[in-house]
């Protein structure tokens, strides 16, 4: 069998919808937009059980993903099961299972914000730093010029509004499911996931940095450690995508005790 190539955005069968998604994302995700989304979505006012949130991803297909067209919950179970099959730590298995759960944002979302089923440019896809120059390592770099921040001389330099070497924990990334879940779990009182797990959740979509090698002027020593964590996790996020279909109820008995160990038993506030 021919080896499958992942993330081939120029492949003939990659739909025009993927490219159009990235055009809108690059155009609309400005620093101002990101600040507005933080205010709007980081409210932690909606209690919802972890498993209920998982089930909501049964009705969401990620339009930005050229590699899989199954509901997102399938990708989550596939990732977790691959991590489990490699005998990796239980917290990492759980991280695989929940890493894309921030996509439940669509429950509160709107077309206008790009956070709905129909318009996902504020929710999924590779993210980049806002407030500094967009790097050529973004997918479809030809869309970088569409972002109005790139006309602003305060923003369109390698460090933009940031201090050199400030590190990626201290910048704003394009708004999406990574940052949303990270902040929700950060706010969750009974979260005891290790720092590595939180890094995997927060930066797994930050491809221009972790795979493109961009932002040399912004990263610091801590980020070199983060990079190893992300590279390790990325194998499971990317190369486990298949058409194999799971049933959440079949794996629940295994994952529920792990989830309770690291996240407690109460609801999560979204
Ligand atoms: Fe993701
Ligand atoms: Fe993922």
Short mmCIF file of C-alpha atoms and ligand atoms in Angstrom, two decimals:
data_model
loop_
_atom_site.label_atom_id
_atom_site.label_comp_id
_atom_site.label_asym_id
_atom_site.label_seq_id
_atom_site.Cartn_x
_atom_site.Cartn_y
_atom_site.Cartn_z
CA UNK A 1 0.00 0.00 0.00
CA UNK A 2 1.17 3.48 -0.79
CA UNK A 3 2.19 5.41 2.31
CA UNK A 4 -0.30 8.11 3.22
CA UNK A 5 0.96 11.68 3.24
CA UNK A 6 -0.66 13.83 5.92
CA UNK A 7 -1.23 17.58 5.72
CA UNK A 8 -0.81 17.78 1.96
CA UNK A 9 -2.70 20.99 1.28
CA UNK A 10 -1.99 20.98 -2.45
CA UNK A 11 -3.26 17.43 -3.05
CA UNK A 12 -5.94 17.36 -5.77
CA UNK A 13 -8.57 15.91 -3.42
CA UNK A 14 -8.10 18.58 -0.73
CA UNK A 15 -11.35 20.42 -0.99
CA UNK A 16 -11.71 24.03 -1.94
CA UNK A 17 -13.41 24.36 1.46
CA UNK A 18 -10.09 23.76 3.27
CA UNK A 19 -8.41 26.53 1.29
CA UNK A 20 -11.35 28.87 1.73
CA UNK A 21 -11.26 28.16 5.48
CA UNK A 22 -7.64 29.31 5.62
CA UNK A 23 -8.34 32.38 3.51
CA UNK A 24 -11.00 33.57 5.95
CA UNK A 25 -8.94 32.61 8.99
CA UNK A 26 -5.88 34.52 7.84
CA UNK A 27 -7.97 37.56 6.85
CA UNK A 28 -10.15 37.78 9.96
CA UNK A 29 -7.88 36.72 12.82
CA UNK A 30 -6.45 40.10 13.79
CA UNK A 31 -5.19 41.16 17.21
CA UNK A 32 -8.41 43.06 17.79
CA UNK A 33 -10.55 40.04 16.86
CA UNK A 34 -8.57 37.77 19.22
CA UNK A 35 -8.99 40.21 22.14
CA UNK A 36 -12.73 40.34 21.48
CA UNK A 37 -13.00 36.54 21.43
CA UNK A 38 -11.16 36.26 24.76
CA UNK A 39 -13.75 38.58 26.31
CA UNK A 40 -16.64 36.82 24.70
CA UNK A 41 -15.77 33.15 25.20
CA UNK A 42 -13.63 33.01 28.36
CA UNK A 43 -16.59 33.44 30.69
CA UNK A 44 -16.68 30.01 32.39
CA UNK A 45 -20.43 30.34 32.98
CA UNK A 46 -21.76 27.09 31.48
CA UNK A 47 -21.31 23.89 33.53
CA UNK A 48 -21.06 20.77 31.37
CA UNK A 49 -19.90 17.28 32.16
CA UNK A 50 -16.79 16.06 30.30
CA UNK A 51 -18.63 13.19 28.62
CA UNK A 52 -21.50 15.39 27.54
CA UNK A 53 -18.96 17.73 25.94
CA UNK A 54 -17.33 14.73 24.21
CA UNK A 55 -20.67 13.61 22.80
CA UNK A 56 -21.27 17.05 21.31
CA UNK A 57 -18.24 16.45 19.09
CA UNK A 58 -20.25 13.66 17.45
CA UNK A 59 -21.92 16.41 15.47
CA UNK A 60 -18.82 18.34 14.43
CA UNK A 61 -16.57 17.64 11.44
CA UNK A 62 -13.43 19.80 11.30
CA UNK A 63 -13.52 21.57 7.92
CA UNK A 64 -9.82 22.53 8.10
CA UNK A 65 -8.56 18.96 8.26
CA UNK A 66 -7.53 17.50 4.89
CA UNK A 67 -6.94 14.04 6.41
CA UNK A 68 -10.17 12.95 8.06
CA UNK A 69 -13.86 13.55 7.50
CA UNK A 70 -15.31 11.70 10.47
CA UNK A 71 -16.94 13.45 13.46
CA UNK A 72 -14.25 14.91 15.71
CA UNK A 73 -14.94 12.51 18.57
CA UNK A 74 -13.54 9.72 16.38
CA UNK A 75 -10.23 11.56 16.00
CA UNK A 76 -10.07 12.02 19.78
CA UNK A 77 -10.63 8.33 20.53
CA UNK A 78 -8.19 7.30 17.77
CA UNK A 79 -5.48 9.56 19.27
CA UNK A 80 -6.08 8.32 22.82
CA UNK A 81 -6.10 4.67 21.81
CA UNK A 82 -2.80 5.06 19.93
CA UNK A 83 -1.18 6.68 22.99
CA UNK A 84 -2.57 3.87 25.15
CA UNK A 85 -1.30 1.19 22.73
CA UNK A 86 2.21 2.65 23.12
CA UNK A 87 1.97 2.34 26.92
CA UNK A 88 2.40 6.07 27.42
CA UNK A 89 1.34 7.62 30.78
CA UNK A 90 -2.35 7.75 31.69
CA UNK A 91 -2.40 11.57 31.73
CA UNK A 92 -1.13 11.59 28.14
CA UNK A 93 -3.83 9.12 27.09
CA UNK A 94 -6.41 11.44 28.62
CA UNK A 95 -4.81 14.41 26.89
CA UNK A 96 -5.17 12.59 23.56
CA UNK A 97 -8.82 11.98 24.35
CA UNK A 98 -9.66 15.59 25.18
CA UNK A 99 -7.14 17.70 23.24
CA UNK A 100 -9.69 18.96 20.70
CA UNK A 101 -12.57 19.33 23.14
CA UNK A 102 -12.34 23.12 22.91
CA UNK A 103 -14.30 22.74 19.67
CA UNK A 104 -17.45 22.60 21.82
CA UNK A 105 -17.09 26.35 21.45
CA UNK A 106 -19.52 25.91 18.55
CA UNK A 107 -22.32 25.41 21.11
CA UNK A 108 -21.92 29.10 22.01
CA UNK A 109 -20.62 30.10 18.59
CA UNK A 110 -21.80 32.17 15.65
CA UNK A 111 -21.12 32.38 11.90
CA UNK A 112 -19.97 35.95 12.40
CA UNK A 113 -17.23 34.92 14.86
CA UNK A 114 -16.20 31.92 12.75
CA UNK A 115 -17.14 29.63 15.62
CA UNK A 116 -20.12 27.73 14.21
CA UNK A 117 -20.52 24.46 12.32
CA UNK A 118 -20.77 26.39 9.05
CA UNK A 119 -17.98 28.91 9.73
CA UNK A 120 -15.05 27.42 11.65
CA UNK A 121 -12.22 29.90 10.98
CA UNK A 122 -12.29 31.10 14.63
CA UNK A 123 -12.20 27.60 16.02
CA UNK A 124 -9.99 25.21 14.03
CA UNK A 125 -6.93 25.25 11.77
CA UNK A 126 -3.26 26.06 12.30
CA UNK A 127 -2.77 29.10 14.53
CA UNK A 128 -0.18 31.89 14.43
CA UNK A 129 0.80 34.79 16.65
CA UNK A 130 -1.29 37.95 16.29
CA UNK A 131 0.39 41.32 16.84
CA UNK A 132 3.53 40.49 14.86
CA UNK A 133 4.45 39.58 11.29
CA UNK A 134 2.79 36.49 9.80
CA UNK A 135 5.52 34.01 8.79
CA UNK A 136 5.86 32.31 5.41
CA UNK A 137 5.64 28.95 7.18
CA UNK A 138 1.86 29.39 7.53
CA UNK A 139 -0.10 27.10 5.19
CA UNK A 140 -1.15 29.12 2.11
CA UNK A 141 1.23 32.00 2.95
CA UNK A 142 -0.24 33.89 0.00
CA UNK A 143 -3.17 34.74 2.30
CA UNK A 144 -0.96 36.55 4.85
CA UNK A 145 -1.31 39.84 2.99
CA UNK A 146 -5.10 39.76 3.49
CA UNK A 147 -4.72 40.31 7.24
CA UNK A 148 -5.14 44.04 7.87
CA UNK A 149 -2.67 43.94 10.80
CA UNK A 150 0.02 43.40 8.18
CA UNK A 151 -0.58 47.01 7.02
CA UNK A 152 0.12 48.27 10.56
CA UNK A 153 3.78 49.05 11.16
CA UNK A 154 3.41 48.38 14.92
CA UNK A 155 2.41 44.81 14.09
CA UNK A 156 4.16 43.78 10.88
CA UNK A 157 7.68 43.23 12.26
CA UNK A 158 9.20 39.95 13.55
CA UNK A 159 8.49 40.90 17.19
CA UNK A 160 5.61 43.35 16.64
CA UNK A 161 4.05 44.35 19.96
CA UNK A 162 6.12 41.80 21.91
CA UNK A 163 9.50 41.86 23.55
CA UNK A 164 12.23 39.78 21.91
CA UNK A 165 12.57 36.42 23.63
CA UNK A 166 9.37 36.83 25.67
CA UNK A 167 8.34 33.23 24.94
CA UNK A 168 5.12 31.82 23.52
CA UNK A 169 3.33 31.81 26.88
CA UNK A 170 3.37 35.60 26.65
CA UNK A 171 1.88 36.22 23.20
CA UNK A 172 -1.65 36.04 21.82
CA UNK A 173 -2.29 33.27 19.33
CA UNK A 174 -5.07 33.21 16.75
CA UNK A 175 -8.28 32.29 18.57
CA UNK A 176 -9.28 28.65 18.44
CA UNK A 177 -10.03 25.41 20.27
CA UNK A 178 -6.51 25.03 21.74
CA UNK A 179 -6.56 28.27 23.71
CA UNK A 180 -10.21 27.81 24.68
CA UNK A 181 -9.70 24.37 26.24
CA UNK A 182 -6.43 25.45 27.85
CA UNK A 183 -8.11 28.40 29.58
CA UNK A 184 -11.19 26.37 30.56
CA UNK A 185 -8.99 23.71 32.19
CA UNK A 186 -6.75 26.34 33.74
CA UNK A 187 -9.87 27.73 35.40
CA UNK A 188 -11.07 24.24 36.45
CA UNK A 189 -10.42 23.92 40.19
CA UNK A 190 -9.90 20.15 40.27
CA UNK A 191 -7.54 19.98 37.28
CA UNK A 192 -4.31 18.20 38.21
CA UNK A 193 -3.04 17.44 34.69
CA UNK A 194 0.76 17.89 34.49
CA UNK A 195 2.26 20.92 32.75
CA UNK A 196 3.20 18.79 29.73
CA UNK A 197 -0.46 17.99 29.15
CA UNK A 198 -1.40 21.67 29.29
CA UNK A 199 1.35 22.46 26.75
CA UNK A 200 0.02 19.75 24.40
CA UNK A 201 -3.47 21.20 24.70
CA UNK A 202 -2.47 24.83 24.23
CA UNK A 203 0.03 24.60 21.37
CA UNK A 204 -0.80 21.54 19.26
CA UNK A 205 -2.24 23.68 16.41
CA UNK A 206 0.68 26.13 16.44
CA UNK A 207 2.24 24.60 13.30
CA UNK A 208 4.17 27.66 12.02
CA UNK A 209 6.19 27.41 15.26
CA UNK A 210 6.35 23.69 16.06
CA UNK A 211 6.75 22.45 12.50
CA UNK A 212 7.65 25.58 10.52
CA UNK A 213 10.40 26.82 12.84
CA UNK A 214 9.11 30.41 12.74
CA UNK A 215 9.22 33.06 15.50
CA UNK A 216 12.93 32.75 16.30
CA UNK A 217 12.85 36.33 17.66
CA UNK A 218 10.06 35.56 20.11
CA UNK A 219 10.76 32.08 21.50
CA UNK A 220 12.81 31.50 24.65
CA UNK A 221 14.55 28.58 26.37
CA UNK A 222 11.37 27.26 27.91
CA UNK A 223 9.85 26.97 24.44
CA UNK A 224 12.64 24.58 23.37
CA UNK A 225 11.35 22.22 26.08
CA UNK A 226 7.78 22.80 24.92
CA UNK A 227 8.83 21.92 21.38
CA UNK A 228 9.94 18.44 22.43
CA UNK A 229 6.65 17.90 24.25
CA UNK A 230 4.64 19.00 21.21
CA UNK A 231 6.65 16.93 18.72
CA UNK A 232 6.03 13.87 20.86
CA UNK A 233 2.29 14.54 21.03
CA UNK A 234 1.96 15.54 17.37
CA UNK A 235 2.66 11.99 16.15
CA UNK A 236 -0.53 10.87 17.80
CA UNK A 237 -2.56 13.88 16.72
CA UNK A 238 -1.56 13.46 13.09
CA UNK A 239 -0.61 9.92 12.18
CA UNK A 240 -3.45 8.09 13.89
CA UNK A 241 -6.14 9.49 11.60
CA UNK A 242 -8.02 6.66 9.93
CA UNK A 243 -11.51 5.59 8.97
CA UNK A 244 -11.75 3.24 11.97
CA UNK A 245 -14.90 4.08 13.91
CA UNK A 246 -15.16 3.74 17.70
CA UNK A 247 -18.05 3.93 20.12
CA UNK A 248 -17.37 6.20 23.10
CA UNK A 249 -19.35 3.86 25.37
CA UNK A 250 -16.96 1.01 24.59
CA UNK A 251 -13.91 2.92 25.83
CA UNK A 252 -15.60 4.88 28.61
CA UNK A 253 -14.96 2.28 31.33
CA UNK A 254 -11.24 2.60 30.66
CA UNK A 255 -10.99 6.40 30.41
CA UNK A 256 -13.49 7.50 33.05
CA UNK A 257 -11.28 6.64 36.07
CA UNK A 258 -8.33 8.44 34.44
CA UNK A 259 -10.49 11.50 33.77
CA UNK A 260 -11.69 11.50 37.39
CA UNK A 261 -8.12 11.17 38.63
CA UNK A 262 -6.96 14.31 36.78
CA UNK A 263 -10.13 16.38 36.37
CA UNK A 264 -12.32 15.33 39.31
CA UNK A 265 -15.95 14.30 39.11
CA UNK A 266 -17.77 17.64 38.91
CA UNK A 267 -18.75 19.56 35.78
CA UNK A 268 -16.32 21.69 33.82
CA UNK A 269 -17.26 25.37 33.37
CA UNK A 270 -17.19 26.39 29.69
FE1 LIG B 1 -6.71 20.29 17.60
FE1 LIG B 2 -6.41 16.82 17.04
#
